Amino acid sequence: QVQLVESGGGLVQAGGSLRLSCAASGRFFDVHDMGWYRQAPGKQRELVASITSGSDTNYADSVKGRFIISRDNAKNTEYLQMNSLKPEDTAVYYCNAQIRFPFLPPRDYWGQGTQVTVSS
């Protein structure tokens, strides 16, 4: 059974920083692309940042220059360093990973979600 376990959310004042982590565990071949999504109340889930297995990154315009996505392939873990946080960053953050199994196409897995609240 593959699981993505997130940690690192919480309450922070505007201008502050938080670091999210997401670790993949279970039996699989390796982890392909990974990403972070967020969903604010009443809004659709949106992509925040993504990182390929080769560490190429992509960011939503709203977080460029403030957030940094990274990964540690040896630990099957991805991170999201969030700096200069704004109240509009308040949302539940979900990690996503494409998990590869032998002789099968990659499958999408999601973390349980972690709440990030930025106070003004």
mmCIF file of N, CA and C in Angstrom:
data_model
loop_
_atom_site.group_PDB
_atom_site.id
_atom_site.type_symbol
_atom_site.label_atom_id
_atom_site.label_comp_id
_atom_site.label_asym_id
_atom_site.label_seq_id
_atom_site.Cartn_x
_atom_site.Cartn_y
_atom_site.Cartn_z
ATOM 1 N N GLN A 1 0.848 -1.198 0.000
ATOM 2 C CA GLN A 1 0.000 0.000 0.000
ATOM 3 C C GLN A 1 0.881 1.245 0.000
ATOM 4 N N VAL A 2 0.666 2.104 -0.986
ATOM 5 C CA VAL A 2 1.438 3.335 -1.112
ATOM 6 C C VAL A 2 0.722 4.448 -0.350
ATOM 7 N N GLN A 3 1.487 5.193 0.422
ATOM 8 C CA GLN A 3 0.933 6.334 1.151
ATOM 9 C C GLN A 3 1.819 7.553 0.954
ATOM 10 N N LEU A 4 1.176 8.713 0.903
ATOM 11 C CA LEU A 4 1.881 9.991 0.935
ATOM 12 C C LEU A 4 1.510 10.653 2.248
ATOM 13 N N VAL A 5 2.503 10.919 3.061
ATOM 14 C CA VAL A 5 2.258 11.502 4.380
ATOM 15 C C VAL A 5 2.849 12.906 4.412
ATOM 16 N N GLU A 6 1.963 13.874 4.679
ATOM 17 C CA GLU A 6 2.366 15.276 4.700
ATOM 18 C C GLU A 6 2.606 15.746 6.127
ATOM 19 N N SER A 7 3.427 16.774 6.239
ATOM 20 C CA SER A 7 3.630 17.422 7.527
ATOM 21 C C SER A 7 4.068 18.857 7.276
ATOM 22 N N GLY A 8 3.926 19.684 8.314
ATOM 23 C CA GLY A 8 4.494 21.027 8.255
ATOM 24 C C GLY A 8 3.517 22.175 8.146
ATOM 25 N N GLY A 9 2.230 21.908 8.049
ATOM 26 C CA GLY A 9 1.285 23.016 7.970
ATOM 27 C C GLY A 9 1.136 23.698 9.316
ATOM 28 N N GLY A 10 0.328 24.762 9.327
ATOM 29 C CA GLY A 10 0.091 25.467 10.576
ATOM 30 C C GLY A 10 -0.387 26.874 10.365
ATOM 31 N N LEU A 11 -0.320 27.648 11.447
ATOM 32 C CA LEU A 11 -0.754 29.037 11.440
ATOM 33 C C LEU A 11 0.480 29.936 11.482
ATOM 34 N N VAL A 12 0.511 30.923 10.602
ATOM 35 C CA VAL A 12 1.653 31.837 10.546
ATOM 36 C C VAL A 12 1.147 33.231 10.206
ATOM 37 N N GLN A 13 1.880 34.244 10.652
ATOM 38 C CA GLN A 13 1.512 35.609 10.300
ATOM 39 C C GLN A 13 1.973 35.943 8.895
ATOM 40 N N ALA A 14 1.299 36.889 8.304
ATOM 41 C CA ALA A 14 1.694 37.351 6.963
ATOM 42 C C ALA A 14 3.163 37.771 6.982
ATOM 43 N N GLY A 15 3.869 37.364 5.921
ATOM 44 C CA GLY A 15 5.290 37.635 5.837
ATOM 45 C C GLY A 15 6.150 36.519 6.379
ATOM 46 N N GLY A 16 5.537 35.583 7.066
ATOM 47 C CA GLY A 16 6.268 34.473 7.650
ATOM 48 C C GLY A 16 6.538 33.350 6.668
ATOM 49 N N SER A 17 7.107 32.263 7.194
ATOM 50 C CA SER A 17 7.491 31.120 6.363
ATOM 51 C C SER A 17 7.016 29.816 6.984
ATOM 52 N N LEU A 18 6.777 28.854 6.108
ATOM 53 C CA LEU A 18 6.481 27.484 6.516
ATOM 54 C C LEU A 18 7.136 26.544 5.527
ATOM 55 N N ARG A 19 7.427 25.337 5.993
ATOM 56 C CA ARG A 19 7.980 24.319 5.105
ATOM 57 C C ARG A 19 7.124 23.066 5.206
ATOM 58 N N LEU A 20 6.608 22.647 4.071
ATOM 59 C CA LEU A 20 5.818 21.423 4.001
ATOM 60 C C LEU A 20 6.692 20.278 3.515
ATOM 61 N N SER A 21 6.401 19.085 4.026
ATOM 62 C CA SER A 21 7.089 17.878 3.574
ATOM 63 C C SER A 21 6.064 16.836 3.186
ATOM 64 N N CYS A 22 6.449 15.971 2.272
ATOM 65 C CA CYS A 22 5.568 14.882 1.840
ATOM 66 C C CYS A 22 6.437 13.683 1.515
ATOM 67 N N ALA A 23 6.238 12.605 2.254
ATOM 68 C CA ALA A 23 7.045 11.403 2.073
ATOM 69 C C ALA A 23 6.192 10.267 1.527
ATOM 70 N N ALA A 24 6.693 9.624 0.494
ATOM 71 C CA ALA A 24 6.023 8.466 -0.086
ATOM 72 C C ALA A 24 6.585 7.197 0.542
ATOM 73 N N SER A 25 5.671 6.313 0.962
ATOM 74 C CA SER A 25 6.096 5.048 1.544
ATOM 75 C C SER A 25 5.296 3.910 0.946
ATOM 76 N N GLY A 26 5.847 2.705 1.049
ATOM 77 C CA GLY A 26 5.183 1.539 0.500
ATOM 78 C C GLY A 26 6.084 0.819 -0.482
ATOM 79 N N ARG A 27 5.507 -0.103 -1.209
ATOM 80 C CA ARG A 27 6.277 -0.870 -2.170
ATOM 81 C C ARG A 27 6.003 -0.341 -3.578
ATOM 82 N N PHE A 28 7.032 0.211 -4.208
ATOM 83 C CA PHE A 28 6.915 0.714 -5.569
ATOM 84 C C PHE A 28 8.302 0.787 -6.180
ATOM 85 N N PHE A 29 8.349 1.045 -7.488
ATOM 86 C CA PHE A 29 9.627 1.097 -8.181
ATOM 87 C C PHE A 29 10.336 2.414 -7.890
ATOM 88 N N ASP A 30 9.700 3.517 -8.211
ATOM 89 C CA ASP A 30 10.239 4.828 -7.875
ATOM 90 C C ASP A 30 9.150 5.883 -8.006
ATOM 91 N N VAL A 31 9.509 7.113 -7.739
ATOM 92 C CA VAL A 31 8.571 8.226 -7.817
ATOM 93 C C VAL A 31 8.922 9.089 -9.012
ATOM 94 N N HIS A 32 7.933 9.336 -9.838
ATOM 95 C CA HIS A 32 8.160 10.138 -11.051
ATOM 96 C C HIS A 32 7.945 11.616 -10.706
ATOM 97 N N ASP A 33 7.046 12.290 -11.354
ATOM 98 C CA ASP A 33 6.800 13.705 -11.058
ATOM 99 C C ASP A 33 6.080 13.865 -9.717
ATOM 100 N N MET A 34 6.352 14.987 -9.049
ATOM 101 C CA MET A 34 5.695 15.298 -7.776
ATOM 102 C C MET A 34 5.191 16.732 -7.832
ATOM 103 N N GLY A 35 4.250 17.031 -6.965
ATOM 104 C CA GLY A 35 3.719 18.388 -6.980
ATOM 105 C C GLY A 35 2.957 18.722 -5.710
ATOM 106 N N TRP A 36 2.668 20.002 -5.575
ATOM 107 C CA TRP A 36 1.841 20.510 -4.480
ATOM 108 C C TRP A 36 0.650 21.248 -5.076
ATOM 109 N N TYR A 37 -0.512 20.970 -4.523
ATOM 110 C CA TYR A 37 -1.740 21.637 -4.908
ATOM 111 C C TYR A 37 -2.341 22.274 -3.648
ATOM 112 N N ARG A 38 -3.255 23.205 -3.863
ATOM 113 C CA ARG A 38 -3.959 23.771 -2.715
ATOM 114 C C ARG A 38 -5.409 24.035 -3.076
ATOM 115 N N GLN A 39 -6.228 24.029 -2.028
ATOM 116 C CA GLN A 39 -7.646 24.310 -2.222
ATOM 117 C C GLN A 39 -8.135 25.192 -1.093
ATOM 118 N N ALA A 40 -8.570 26.380 -1.459
ATOM 119 C CA ALA A 40 -9.133 27.311 -0.495
ATOM 120 C C ALA A 40 -10.645 27.102 -0.437
ATOM 121 N N PRO A 41 -11.285 27.505 0.650
ATOM 122 C CA PRO A 41 -12.740 27.328 0.771
ATOM 123 C C PRO A 41 -13.476 27.967 -0.397
ATOM 124 N N GLY A 42 -14.370 27.192 -1.010
ATOM 125 C CA GLY A 42 -15.169 27.698 -2.111
ATOM 126 C C GLY A 42 -14.449 27.806 -3.436
ATOM 127 N N LYS A 43 -13.210 27.321 -3.481
ATOM 128 C CA LYS A 43 -12.442 27.408 -4.727
ATOM 129 C C LYS A 43 -12.024 26.022 -5.188
ATOM 130 N N GLN A 44 -11.652 25.956 -6.446
ATOM 131 C CA GLN A 44 -11.175 24.696 -6.991
ATOM 132 C C GLN A 44 -9.729 24.435 -6.563
ATOM 133 N N ARG A 45 -9.360 23.172 -6.546
ATOM 134 C CA ARG A 45 -7.973 22.817 -6.257
ATOM 135 C C ARG A 45 -7.105 23.335 -7.400
ATOM 136 N N GLU A 46 -5.957 23.931 -7.041
ATOM 137 C CA GLU A 46 -5.078 24.483 -8.060
ATOM 138 C C GLU A 46 -3.654 24.007 -7.829
ATOM 139 N N LEU A 47 -2.909 23.940 -8.932
ATOM 140 C CA LEU A 47 -1.503 23.568 -8.858
ATOM 141 C C LEU A 47 -0.708 24.724 -8.284
ATOM 142 N N VAL A 48 0.131 24.433 -7.309
ATOM 143 C CA VAL A 48 1.018 25.437 -6.727
ATOM 144 C C VAL A 48 2.410 25.335 -7.351
ATOM 145 N N ALA A 49 2.941 24.108 -7.361
ATOM 146 C CA ALA A 49 4.279 23.889 -7.908
ATOM 147 C C ALA A 49 4.432 22.420 -8.236
ATOM 148 N N SER A 50 5.311 22.141 -9.180
ATOM 149 C CA SER A 50 5.584 20.757 -9.548
ATOM 150 C C SER A 50 7.071 20.593 -9.797
ATOM 151 N N ILE A 51 7.530 19.350 -9.686
ATOM 152 C CA ILE A 51 8.937 19.042 -9.898
ATOM 153 C C ILE A 51 9.040 17.671 -10.542
ATOM 154 N N THR A 52 9.830 17.593 -11.604
ATOM 155 C CA THR A 52 9.999 16.333 -12.294
ATOM 156 C C THR A 52 11.034 15.466 -11.583
ATOM 157 N N SER A 53 11.166 14.239 -12.059
ATOM 158 C CA SER A 53 12.163 13.343 -11.469
ATOM 159 C C SER A 53 13.574 13.875 -11.701
ATOM 160 N N GLY A 54 13.730 14.709 -12.712
ATOM 161 C CA GLY A 54 15.017 15.343 -12.988
ATOM 162 C C GLY A 54 15.163 16.692 -12.329
ATOM 163 N N SER A 55 14.200 17.034 -11.473
ATOM 164 C CA SER A 55 14.206 18.273 -10.694
ATOM 165 C C SER A 55 13.944 19.540 -11.497
ATOM 166 N N ASP A 56 13.324 19.415 -12.648
ATOM 167 C CA ASP A 56 12.805 20.603 -13.331
ATOM 168 C C ASP A 56 11.560 21.064 -12.589
ATOM 169 N N THR A 57 11.434 22.367 -12.400
ATOM 170 C CA THR A 57 10.339 22.886 -11.577
ATOM 171 C C THR A 57 9.406 23.794 -12.369
ATOM 172 N N ASN A 58 8.200 23.905 -11.854
ATOM 173 C CA ASN A 58 7.186 24.774 -12.443
ATOM 174 C C ASN A 58 6.367 25.362 -11.297
ATOM 175 N N TYR A 59 6.025 26.665 -11.405
ATOM 176 C CA TYR A 59 5.305 27.337 -10.332
ATOM 177 C C TYR A 59 4.095 28.089 -10.870
ATOM 178 N N ALA A 60 3.061 28.157 -10.050
ATOM 179 C CA ALA A 60 1.951 29.053 -10.348
ATOM 180 C C ALA A 60 2.458 30.492 -10.257
ATOM 181 N N ASP A 61 1.911 31.356 -11.091
ATOM 182 C CA ASP A 61 2.362 32.750 -11.097
ATOM 183 C C ASP A 61 2.218 33.386 -9.714
ATOM 184 N N SER A 62 1.199 32.994 -8.987
ATOM 185 C CA SER A 62 0.914 33.619 -7.691
ATOM 186 C C SER A 62 1.965 33.317 -6.625
ATOM 187 N N VAL A 63 2.800 32.301 -6.850
ATOM 188 C CA VAL A 63 3.793 31.941 -5.827
ATOM 189 C C VAL A 63 5.223 32.081 -6.323
ATOM 190 N N LYS A 64 5.405 32.422 -7.576
ATOM 191 C CA LYS A 64 6.758 32.563 -8.119
ATOM 192 C C LYS A 64 7.551 33.586 -7.317
ATOM 193 N N GLY A 65 8.785 33.203 -7.003
ATOM 194 C CA GLY A 65 9.646 34.099 -6.242
ATOM 195 C C GLY A 65 9.456 34.002 -4.739
ATOM 196 N N ARG A 66 8.413 33.301 -4.292
ATOM 197 C CA ARG A 66 8.156 33.154 -2.851
ATOM 198 C C ARG A 66 8.255 31.704 -2.389
ATOM 199 N N PHE A 67 7.817 30.767 -3.215
ATOM 200 C CA PHE A 67 7.811 29.354 -2.854
ATOM 201 C C PHE A 67 8.921 28.622 -3.612
ATOM 202 N N ILE A 68 9.457 27.606 -2.970
ATOM 203 C CA ILE A 68 10.476 26.766 -3.610
ATOM 204 C C ILE A 68 10.117 25.304 -3.392
ATOM 205 N N ILE A 69 9.997 24.567 -4.487
ATOM 206 C CA ILE A 69 9.745 23.138 -4.402
ATOM 207 C C ILE A 69 11.070 22.400 -4.602
ATOM 208 N N SER A 70 11.246 21.322 -3.848
ATOM 209 C CA SER A 70 12.452 20.515 -3.980
ATOM 210 C C SER A 70 12.103 19.075 -3.633
ATOM 211 N N ARG A 71 13.060 18.195 -3.874
ATOM 212 C CA ARG A 71 12.824 16.784 -3.575
ATOM 213 C C ARG A 71 14.121 16.103 -3.203
ATOM 214 N N ASP A 72 13.977 15.028 -2.447
ATOM 215 C CA ASP A 72 15.104 14.165 -2.095
ATOM 216 C C ASP A 72 14.731 12.779 -2.595
ATOM 217 N N ASN A 73 15.285 12.389 -3.725
ATOM 218 C CA ASN A 73 14.901 11.119 -4.341
ATOM 219 C C ASN A 73 15.277 9.924 -3.472
ATOM 220 N N ALA A 74 16.347 10.031 -2.726
ATOM 221 C CA ALA A 74 16.762 8.919 -1.864
ATOM 222 C C ALA A 74 15.743 8.656 -0.761
ATOM 223 N N LYS A 75 15.013 9.708 -0.371
ATOM 224 C CA LYS A 75 14.016 9.583 0.684
ATOM 225 C C LYS A 75 12.590 9.571 0.144
ATOM 226 N N ASN A 76 12.452 9.633 -1.193
ATOM 227 C CA ASN A 76 11.116 9.694 -1.812
ATOM 228 C C ASN A 76 10.263 10.789 -1.161
ATOM 229 N N THR A 77 10.865 11.926 -0.978
ATOM 230 C CA THR A 77 10.232 13.032 -0.261
ATOM 231 C C THR A 77 10.321 14.314 -1.074
ATOM 232 N N GLU A 78 9.250 15.089 -1.024
ATOM 233 C CA GLU A 78 9.278 16.413 -1.625
ATOM 234 C C GLU A 78 8.998 17.450 -0.550
ATOM 235 N N TYR A 79 9.427 18.675 -0.831
ATOM 236 C CA TYR A 79 9.290 19.763 0.114
ATOM 237 C C TYR A 79 8.717 20.990 -0.594
ATOM 238 N N LEU A 80 8.066 21.819 0.182
ATOM 239 C CA LEU A 80 7.622 23.110 -0.327
ATOM 240 C C LEU A 80 7.995 24.160 0.713
ATOM 241 N N GLN A 81 8.998 24.955 0.396
ATOM 242 C CA GLN A 81 9.395 26.061 1.248
ATOM 243 C C GLN A 81 8.570 27.277 0.848
ATOM 244 N N MET A 82 7.782 27.773 1.786
ATOM 245 C CA MET A 82 6.888 28.894 1.509
ATOM 246 C C MET A 82 7.356 30.110 2.295
ATOM 247 N N ASN A 83 7.762 31.132 1.582
ATOM 248 C CA ASN A 83 8.250 32.369 2.184
ATOM 249 C C ASN A 83 7.325 33.533 1.846
ATOM 250 N N SER A 84 7.453 34.601 2.593
ATOM 251 C CA SER A 84 6.650 35.812 2.358
ATOM 252 C C SER A 84 5.178 35.459 2.196
ATOM 253 N N LEU A 85 4.684 34.672 3.106
ATOM 254 C CA LEU A 85 3.313 34.187 3.003
ATOM 255 C C LEU A 85 2.309 35.317 3.110
ATOM 256 N N LYS A 86 1.224 35.166 2.362
ATOM 257 C CA LYS A 86 0.146 36.150 2.311
ATOM 258 C C LYS A 86 -1.156 35.497 2.779
ATOM 259 N N PRO A 87 -2.102 36.294 3.264
ATOM 260 C CA PRO A 87 -3.387 35.706 3.658
ATOM 261 C C PRO A 87 -4.049 34.898 2.540
ATOM 262 N N GLU A 88 -3.847 35.316 1.298
ATOM 263 C CA GLU A 88 -4.453 34.581 0.186
ATOM 264 C C GLU A 88 -3.794 33.231 -0.073
ATOM 265 N N ASP A 89 -2.720 32.923 0.626
ATOM 266 C CA ASP A 89 -2.118 31.589 0.538
ATOM 267 C C ASP A 89 -2.827 30.596 1.454
ATOM 268 N N THR A 90 -3.741 31.072 2.270
ATOM 269 C CA THR A 90 -4.484 30.197 3.166
ATOM 270 C C THR A 90 -5.275 29.164 2.381
ATOM 271 N N ALA A 91 -5.050 27.897 2.698
ATOM 272 C CA ALA A 91 -5.702 26.804 1.980
ATOM 273 C C ALA A 91 -5.278 25.478 2.612
ATOM 274 N N VAL A 92 -5.922 24.419 2.173
ATOM 275 C CA VAL A 92 -5.433 23.072 2.464
ATOM 276 C C VAL A 92 -4.481 22.699 1.335
ATOM 277 N N TYR A 93 -3.287 22.304 1.700
ATOM 278 C CA TYR A 93 -2.264 21.952 0.724
ATOM 279 C C TYR A 93 -2.163 20.428 0.620
ATOM 280 N N TYR A 94 -2.162 19.952 -0.616
ATOM 281 C CA TYR A 94 -2.100 18.518 -0.896
ATOM 282 C C TYR A 94 -0.847 18.207 -1.706
ATOM 283 N N CYS A 95 -0.152 17.167 -1.327
ATOM 284 C CA CYS A 95 0.952 16.722 -2.176
ATOM 285 C C CYS A 95 0.443 15.655 -3.137
ATOM 286 N N ASN A 96 1.103 15.581 -4.248
ATOM 287 C CA ASN A 96 0.752 14.634 -5.304
ATOM 288 C C ASN A 96 2.019 13.983 -5.806
ATOM 289 N N ALA A 97 1.934 12.713 -6.133
ATOM 290 C CA ALA A 97 3.101 12.028 -6.694
ATOM 291 C C ALA A 97 2.637 10.991 -7.695
ATOM 292 N N GLN A 98 3.392 10.895 -8.766
ATOM 293 C CA GLN A 98 3.181 9.831 -9.735
ATOM 294 C C GLN A 98 4.117 8.687 -9.354
ATOM 295 N N ILE A 99 3.519 7.590 -8.919
ATOM 296 C CA ILE A 99 4.288 6.451 -8.434
ATOM 297 C C ILE A 99 4.413 5.417 -9.542
ATOM 298 N N ARG A 100 5.625 4.939 -9.738
ATOM 299 C CA ARG A 100 5.852 3.951 -10.796
ATOM 300 C C ARG A 100 6.029 2.554 -10.196
ATOM 301 N N PHE A 101 5.399 1.602 -10.879
ATOM 302 C CA PHE A 101 5.485 0.192 -10.508
ATOM 303 C C PHE A 101 6.058 -0.566 -11.703
ATOM 304 N N PRO A 102 6.716 -1.695 -11.455
ATOM 305 C CA PRO A 102 7.291 -2.464 -12.567
ATOM 306 C C PRO A 102 6.227 -2.883 -13.582
ATOM 307 N N PHE A 103 6.498 -2.590 -14.848
ATOM 308 C CA PHE A 103 5.686 -3.037 -15.983
ATOM 309 C C PHE A 103 4.287 -2.411 -16.017
ATOM 310 N N LEU A 104 4.069 -1.346 -15.251
ATOM 311 C CA LEU A 104 2.772 -0.686 -15.221
ATOM 312 C C LEU A 104 2.953 0.812 -15.443
ATOM 313 N N PRO A 105 1.927 1.502 -15.973
ATOM 314 C CA PRO A 105 2.034 2.962 -16.101
ATOM 315 C C PRO A 105 2.005 3.625 -14.722
ATOM 316 N N PRO A 106 2.540 4.855 -14.600
ATOM 317 C CA PRO A 106 2.526 5.543 -13.297
ATOM 318 C C PRO A 106 1.107 5.795 -12.802
ATOM 319 N N ARG A 107 0.937 5.777 -11.489
ATOM 320 C CA ARG A 107 -0.351 6.067 -10.873
ATOM 321 C C ARG A 107 -0.238 7.287 -9.982
ATOM 322 N N ASP A 108 -1.310 8.078 -9.964
ATOM 323 C CA ASP A 108 -1.365 9.281 -9.131
ATOM 324 C C ASP A 108 -1.763 8.924 -7.705
ATOM 325 N N TYR A 109 -1.039 9.488 -6.755
ATOM 326 C CA TYR A 109 -1.399 9.365 -5.346
ATOM 327 C C TYR A 109 -1.437 10.751 -4.724
ATOM 328 N N TRP A 110 -2.279 10.883 -3.674
ATOM 329 C CA TRP A 110 -2.457 12.163 -2.995
ATOM 330 C C TRP A 110 -2.214 12.028 -1.502
ATOM 331 N N GLY A 111 -1.666 13.086 -0.919
ATOM 332 C CA GLY A 111 -1.553 13.145 0.517
ATOM 333 C C GLY A 111 -2.894 13.482 1.143
ATOM 334 N N GLN A 112 -2.921 13.469 2.473
ATOM 335 C CA GLN A 112 -4.170 13.680 3.204
ATOM 336 C C GLN A 112 -4.541 15.152 3.308
ATOM 337 N N GLY A 113 -3.617 16.020 2.984
ATOM 338 C CA GLY A 113 -3.870 17.452 3.066
ATOM 339 C C GLY A 113 -3.404 18.018 4.393
ATOM 340 N N THR A 114 -2.845 19.214 4.338
ATOM 341 C CA THR A 114 -2.419 19.899 5.557
ATOM 342 C C THR A 114 -2.858 21.363 5.471
ATOM 343 N N GLN A 115 -3.413 21.856 6.559
ATOM 344 C CA GLN A 115 -3.951 23.212 6.574
ATOM 345 C C GLN A 115 -2.837 24.236 6.766
ATOM 346 N N VAL A 116 -2.847 25.243 5.907
ATOM 347 C CA VAL A 116 -1.963 26.396 6.056
ATOM 348 C C VAL A 116 -2.849 27.626 6.212
ATOM 349 N N THR A 117 -2.680 28.326 7.312
ATOM 350 C CA THR A 117 -3.459 29.526 7.576
ATOM 351 C C THR A 117 -2.516 30.693 7.797
ATOM 352 N N VAL A 118 -2.721 31.749 7.015
ATOM 353 C CA VAL A 118 -1.879 32.942 7.111
ATOM 354 C C VAL A 118 -2.746 34.082 7.627
ATOM 355 N N SER A 119 -2.394 34.608 8.773
ATOM 356 C CA SER A 119 -3.169 35.698 9.360
ATOM 357 C C SER A 119 -2.588 37.048 8.941
ATOM 358 N N SER A 120 -3.475 38.011 8.823
ATOM 359 C CA SER A 120 -3.029 39.349 8.379
ATOM 360 C C SER A 120 -2.609 40.225 9.558
#
